[in-house]
mmCIF file of C-alpha atoms in Angstrom:
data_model
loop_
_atom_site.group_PDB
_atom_site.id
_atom_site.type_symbol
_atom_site.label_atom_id
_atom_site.label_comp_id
_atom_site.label_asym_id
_atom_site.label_seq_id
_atom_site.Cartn_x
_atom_site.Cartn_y
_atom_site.Cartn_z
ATOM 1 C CA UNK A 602 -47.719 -10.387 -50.332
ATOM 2 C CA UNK A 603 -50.437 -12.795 -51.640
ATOM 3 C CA UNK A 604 -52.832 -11.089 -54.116
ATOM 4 C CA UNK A 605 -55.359 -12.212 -56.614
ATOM 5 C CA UNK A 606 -53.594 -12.387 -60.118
ATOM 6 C CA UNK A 607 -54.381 -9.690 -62.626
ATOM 7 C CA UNK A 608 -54.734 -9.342 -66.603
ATOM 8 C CA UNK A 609 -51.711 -6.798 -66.079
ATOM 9 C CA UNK A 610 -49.341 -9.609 -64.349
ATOM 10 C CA UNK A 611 -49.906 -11.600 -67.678
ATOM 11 C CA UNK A 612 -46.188 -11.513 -68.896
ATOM 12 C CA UNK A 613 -45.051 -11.642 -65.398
ATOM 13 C CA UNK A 614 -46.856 -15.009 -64.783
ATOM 14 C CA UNK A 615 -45.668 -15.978 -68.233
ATOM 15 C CA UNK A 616 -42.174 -15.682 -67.132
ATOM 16 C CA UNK A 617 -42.754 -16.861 -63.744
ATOM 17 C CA UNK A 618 -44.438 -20.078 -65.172
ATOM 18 C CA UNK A 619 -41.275 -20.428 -67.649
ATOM 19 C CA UNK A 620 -38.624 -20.419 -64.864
ATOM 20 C CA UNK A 621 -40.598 -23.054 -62.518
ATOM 21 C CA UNK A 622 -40.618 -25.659 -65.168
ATOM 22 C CA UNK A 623 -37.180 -24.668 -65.914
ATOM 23 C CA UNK A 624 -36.257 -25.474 -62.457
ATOM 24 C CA UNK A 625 -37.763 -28.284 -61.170
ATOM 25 C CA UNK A 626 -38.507 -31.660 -62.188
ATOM 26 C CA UNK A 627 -41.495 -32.266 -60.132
ATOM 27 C CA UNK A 628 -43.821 -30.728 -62.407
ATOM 28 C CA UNK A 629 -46.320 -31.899 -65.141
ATOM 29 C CA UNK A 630 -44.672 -30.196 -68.253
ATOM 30 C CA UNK A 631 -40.860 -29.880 -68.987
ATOM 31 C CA UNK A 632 -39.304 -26.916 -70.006
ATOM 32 C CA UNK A 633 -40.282 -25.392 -73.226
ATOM 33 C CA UNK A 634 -42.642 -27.890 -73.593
ATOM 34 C CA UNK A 635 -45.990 -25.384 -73.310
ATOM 35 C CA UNK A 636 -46.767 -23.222 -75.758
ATOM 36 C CA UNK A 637 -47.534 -20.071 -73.344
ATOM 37 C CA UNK A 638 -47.178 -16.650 -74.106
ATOM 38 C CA UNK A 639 -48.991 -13.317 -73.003
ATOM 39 C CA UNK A 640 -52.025 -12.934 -74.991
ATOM 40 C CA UNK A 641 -52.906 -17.166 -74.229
ATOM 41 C CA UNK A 642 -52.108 -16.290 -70.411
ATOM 42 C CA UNK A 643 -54.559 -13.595 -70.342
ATOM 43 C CA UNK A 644 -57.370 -15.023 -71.849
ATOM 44 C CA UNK A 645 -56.978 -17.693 -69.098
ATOM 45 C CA UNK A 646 -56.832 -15.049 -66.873
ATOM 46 C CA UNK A 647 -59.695 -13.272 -67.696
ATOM 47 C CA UNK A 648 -61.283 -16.798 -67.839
ATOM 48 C CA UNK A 649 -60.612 -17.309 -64.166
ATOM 49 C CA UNK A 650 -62.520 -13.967 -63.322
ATOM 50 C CA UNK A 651 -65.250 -15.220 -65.030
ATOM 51 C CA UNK A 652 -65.515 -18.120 -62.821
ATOM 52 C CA UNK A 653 -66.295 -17.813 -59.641
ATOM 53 C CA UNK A 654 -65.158 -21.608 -58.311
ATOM 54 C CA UNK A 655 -61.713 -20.510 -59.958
ATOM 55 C CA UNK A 656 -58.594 -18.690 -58.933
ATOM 56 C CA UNK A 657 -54.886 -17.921 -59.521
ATOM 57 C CA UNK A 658 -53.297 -16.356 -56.132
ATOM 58 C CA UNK A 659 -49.635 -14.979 -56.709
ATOM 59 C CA UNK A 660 -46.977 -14.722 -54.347
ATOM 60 C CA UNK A 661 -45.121 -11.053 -54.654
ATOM 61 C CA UNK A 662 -41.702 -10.348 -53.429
ATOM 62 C CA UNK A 663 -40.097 -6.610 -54.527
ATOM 63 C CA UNK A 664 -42.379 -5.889 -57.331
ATOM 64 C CA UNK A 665 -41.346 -10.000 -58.734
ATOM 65 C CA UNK A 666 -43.405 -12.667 -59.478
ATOM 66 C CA UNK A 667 -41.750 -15.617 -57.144
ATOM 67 C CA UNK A 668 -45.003 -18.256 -56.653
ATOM 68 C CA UNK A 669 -48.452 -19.034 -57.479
ATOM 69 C CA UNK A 670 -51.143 -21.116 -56.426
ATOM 70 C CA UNK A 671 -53.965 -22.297 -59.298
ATOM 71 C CA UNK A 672 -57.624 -23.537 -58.168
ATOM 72 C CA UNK A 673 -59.531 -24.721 -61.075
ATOM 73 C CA UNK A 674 -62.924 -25.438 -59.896
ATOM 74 C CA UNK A 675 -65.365 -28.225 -61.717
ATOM 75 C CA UNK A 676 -67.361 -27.123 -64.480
ATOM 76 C CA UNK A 677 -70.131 -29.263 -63.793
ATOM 77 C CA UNK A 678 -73.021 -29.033 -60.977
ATOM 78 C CA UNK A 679 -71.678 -32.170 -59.732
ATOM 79 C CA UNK A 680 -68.249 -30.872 -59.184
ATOM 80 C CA UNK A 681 -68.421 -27.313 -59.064
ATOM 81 C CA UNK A 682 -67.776 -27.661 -55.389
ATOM 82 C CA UNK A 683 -64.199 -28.915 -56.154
ATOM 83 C CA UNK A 684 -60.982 -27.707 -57.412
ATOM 84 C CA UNK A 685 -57.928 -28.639 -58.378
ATOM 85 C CA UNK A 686 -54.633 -27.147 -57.191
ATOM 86 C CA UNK A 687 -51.298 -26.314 -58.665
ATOM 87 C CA UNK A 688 -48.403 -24.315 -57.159
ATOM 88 C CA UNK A 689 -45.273 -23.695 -57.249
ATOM 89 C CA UNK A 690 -42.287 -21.106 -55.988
ATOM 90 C CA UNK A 691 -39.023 -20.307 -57.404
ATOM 91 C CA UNK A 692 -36.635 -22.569 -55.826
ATOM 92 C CA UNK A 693 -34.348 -19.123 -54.474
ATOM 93 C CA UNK A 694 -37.759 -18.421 -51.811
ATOM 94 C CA UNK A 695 -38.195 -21.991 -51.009
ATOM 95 C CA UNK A 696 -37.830 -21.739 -47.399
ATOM 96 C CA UNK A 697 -39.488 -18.630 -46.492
ATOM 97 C CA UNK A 698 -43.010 -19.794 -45.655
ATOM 98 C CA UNK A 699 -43.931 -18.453 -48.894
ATOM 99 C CA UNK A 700 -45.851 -21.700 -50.392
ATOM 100 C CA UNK A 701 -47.590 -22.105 -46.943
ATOM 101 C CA UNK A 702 -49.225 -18.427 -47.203
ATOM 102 C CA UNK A 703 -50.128 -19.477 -50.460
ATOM 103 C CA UNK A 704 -52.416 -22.522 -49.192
ATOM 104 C CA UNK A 705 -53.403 -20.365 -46.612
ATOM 105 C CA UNK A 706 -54.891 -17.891 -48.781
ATOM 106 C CA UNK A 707 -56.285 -20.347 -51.383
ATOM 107 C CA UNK A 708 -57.964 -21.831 -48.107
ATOM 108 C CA UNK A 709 -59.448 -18.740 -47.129
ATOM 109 C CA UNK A 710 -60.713 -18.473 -50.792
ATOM 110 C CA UNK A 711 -62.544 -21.875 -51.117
ATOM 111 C CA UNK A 712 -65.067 -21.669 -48.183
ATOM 112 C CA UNK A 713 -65.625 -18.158 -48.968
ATOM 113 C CA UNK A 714 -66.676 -19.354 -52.980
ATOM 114 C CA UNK A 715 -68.205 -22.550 -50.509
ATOM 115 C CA UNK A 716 -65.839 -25.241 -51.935
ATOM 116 C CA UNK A 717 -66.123 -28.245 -49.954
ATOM 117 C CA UNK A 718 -63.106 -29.992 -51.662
ATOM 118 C CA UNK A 719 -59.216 -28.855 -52.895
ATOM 119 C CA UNK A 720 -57.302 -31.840 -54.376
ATOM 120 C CA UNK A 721 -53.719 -32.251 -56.188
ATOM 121 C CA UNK A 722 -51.583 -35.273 -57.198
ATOM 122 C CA UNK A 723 -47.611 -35.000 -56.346
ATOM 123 C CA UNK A 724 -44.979 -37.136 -57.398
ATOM 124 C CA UNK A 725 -44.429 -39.839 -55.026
ATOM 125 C CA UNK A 726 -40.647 -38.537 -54.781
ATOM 126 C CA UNK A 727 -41.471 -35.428 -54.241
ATOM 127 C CA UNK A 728 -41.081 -35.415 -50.313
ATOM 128 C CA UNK A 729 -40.739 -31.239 -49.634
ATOM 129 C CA UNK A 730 -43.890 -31.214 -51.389
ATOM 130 C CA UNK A 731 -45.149 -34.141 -49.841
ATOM 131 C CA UNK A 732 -44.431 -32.684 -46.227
ATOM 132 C CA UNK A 733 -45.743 -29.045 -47.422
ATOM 133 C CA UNK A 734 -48.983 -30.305 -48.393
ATOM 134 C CA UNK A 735 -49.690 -32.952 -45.472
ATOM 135 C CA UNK A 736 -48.269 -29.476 -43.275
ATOM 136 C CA UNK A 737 -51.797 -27.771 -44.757
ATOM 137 C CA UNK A 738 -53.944 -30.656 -43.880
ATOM 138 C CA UNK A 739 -54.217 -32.544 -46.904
ATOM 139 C CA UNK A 740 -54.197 -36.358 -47.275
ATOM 140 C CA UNK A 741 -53.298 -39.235 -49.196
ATOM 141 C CA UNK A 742 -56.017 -40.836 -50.748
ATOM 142 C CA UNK A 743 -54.354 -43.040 -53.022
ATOM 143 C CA UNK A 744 -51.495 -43.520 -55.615
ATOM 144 C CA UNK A 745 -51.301 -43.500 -59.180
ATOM 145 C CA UNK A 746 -49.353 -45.875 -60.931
ATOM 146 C CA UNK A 747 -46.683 -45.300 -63.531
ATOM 147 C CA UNK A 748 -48.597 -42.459 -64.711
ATOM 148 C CA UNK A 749 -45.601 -40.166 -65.433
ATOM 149 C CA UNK A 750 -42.559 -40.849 -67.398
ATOM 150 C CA UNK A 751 -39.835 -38.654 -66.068
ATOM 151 C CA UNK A 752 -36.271 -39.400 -67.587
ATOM 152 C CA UNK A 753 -37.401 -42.393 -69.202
ATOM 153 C CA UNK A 754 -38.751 -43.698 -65.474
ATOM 154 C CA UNK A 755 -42.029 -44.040 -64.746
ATOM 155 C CA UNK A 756 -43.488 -42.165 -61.826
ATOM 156 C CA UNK A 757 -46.023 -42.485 -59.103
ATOM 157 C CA UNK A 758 -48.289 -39.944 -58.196
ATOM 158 C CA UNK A 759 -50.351 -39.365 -55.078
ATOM 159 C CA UNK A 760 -53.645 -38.473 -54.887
ATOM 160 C CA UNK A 761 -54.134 -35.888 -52.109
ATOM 161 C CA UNK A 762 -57.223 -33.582 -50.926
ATOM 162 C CA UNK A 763 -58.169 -31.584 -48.071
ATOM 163 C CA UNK A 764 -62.168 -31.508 -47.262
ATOM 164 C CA UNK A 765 -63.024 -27.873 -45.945
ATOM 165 C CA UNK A 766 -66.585 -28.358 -44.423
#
């Protein structure tokens, strides 16, 4: 079940947020790296409800927290038609269609709040993500260079967007 994230799910998305980073190394921070607890999580939250080019869609399986999908729109009249995505699922529901419904849904969201624009950058390695997102119609529109260091490696990131209307 996809559902708009509530104040209540705070501590869920807390923990939920705390296991991805823990899991994968595809992502911006590292583990432990962000300060995130329940209160900061939902003042965010709250935040997001305030803005109406903004969203946080979660993914629930039995009552658990197991993915998200972020869309943080621009908070200028130039940009407000645009938002950035982030996402992720626990690695135990990859698989399952799960991160697909999730696009699906944030899709669904953007031309209803008329966003013309959903973009994300992905590590150039990161090919299930790579496949996922070109799967739900976005494309590469160019490549950052060395802008991560991962391991002590730099890292290449795509730039990647999907125009709606």
């Amino acid at each position: 079940m996809i559902v708009p994230i509530e104040v209540e799910n705070a501590e869920d998305y807390v923990a939920l947020t705390k296991k991805l980073e823990s899991e994968s190394d595809f992502l911006l921070y590292e583990a432990g790296e962000r300060p995130v607890d329940g209160e900061k999580m939902k003042s965010m939250i709250r935040a997001f409800h305030h803005q109406p080019n903004s969203t946080i869609l979660v993914a629930i399986h039995n009552g658990e927290l197991v993915g998200h999908v972020m869309g943080m729109g621009g908070s200028a009249k130039r940009n407000k038609h645009v938002a950035h995505v982030v996402t992720g699922v626990l690695k135990e529901y990859h698989g399952r269609g799960i991160a697909t419904e999730l696009f699906t849904h944030l899709e669904n969201w953007a031309r209803e709040q008329e966003i013309h624009r959903l973009e994300l950058t992905v590590m150039v390695h990161n090919f299930a993500a790579l496949r996922l997102y070109e799967k739900v119609g976005f494309q590469i529109e160019g490549k950052k260079k060395e802008v991560l260091k991962v391991d002590g490696q730099w890292v290449d990131e795509y730039i990647m967007a999907k125009l709606l209307y």
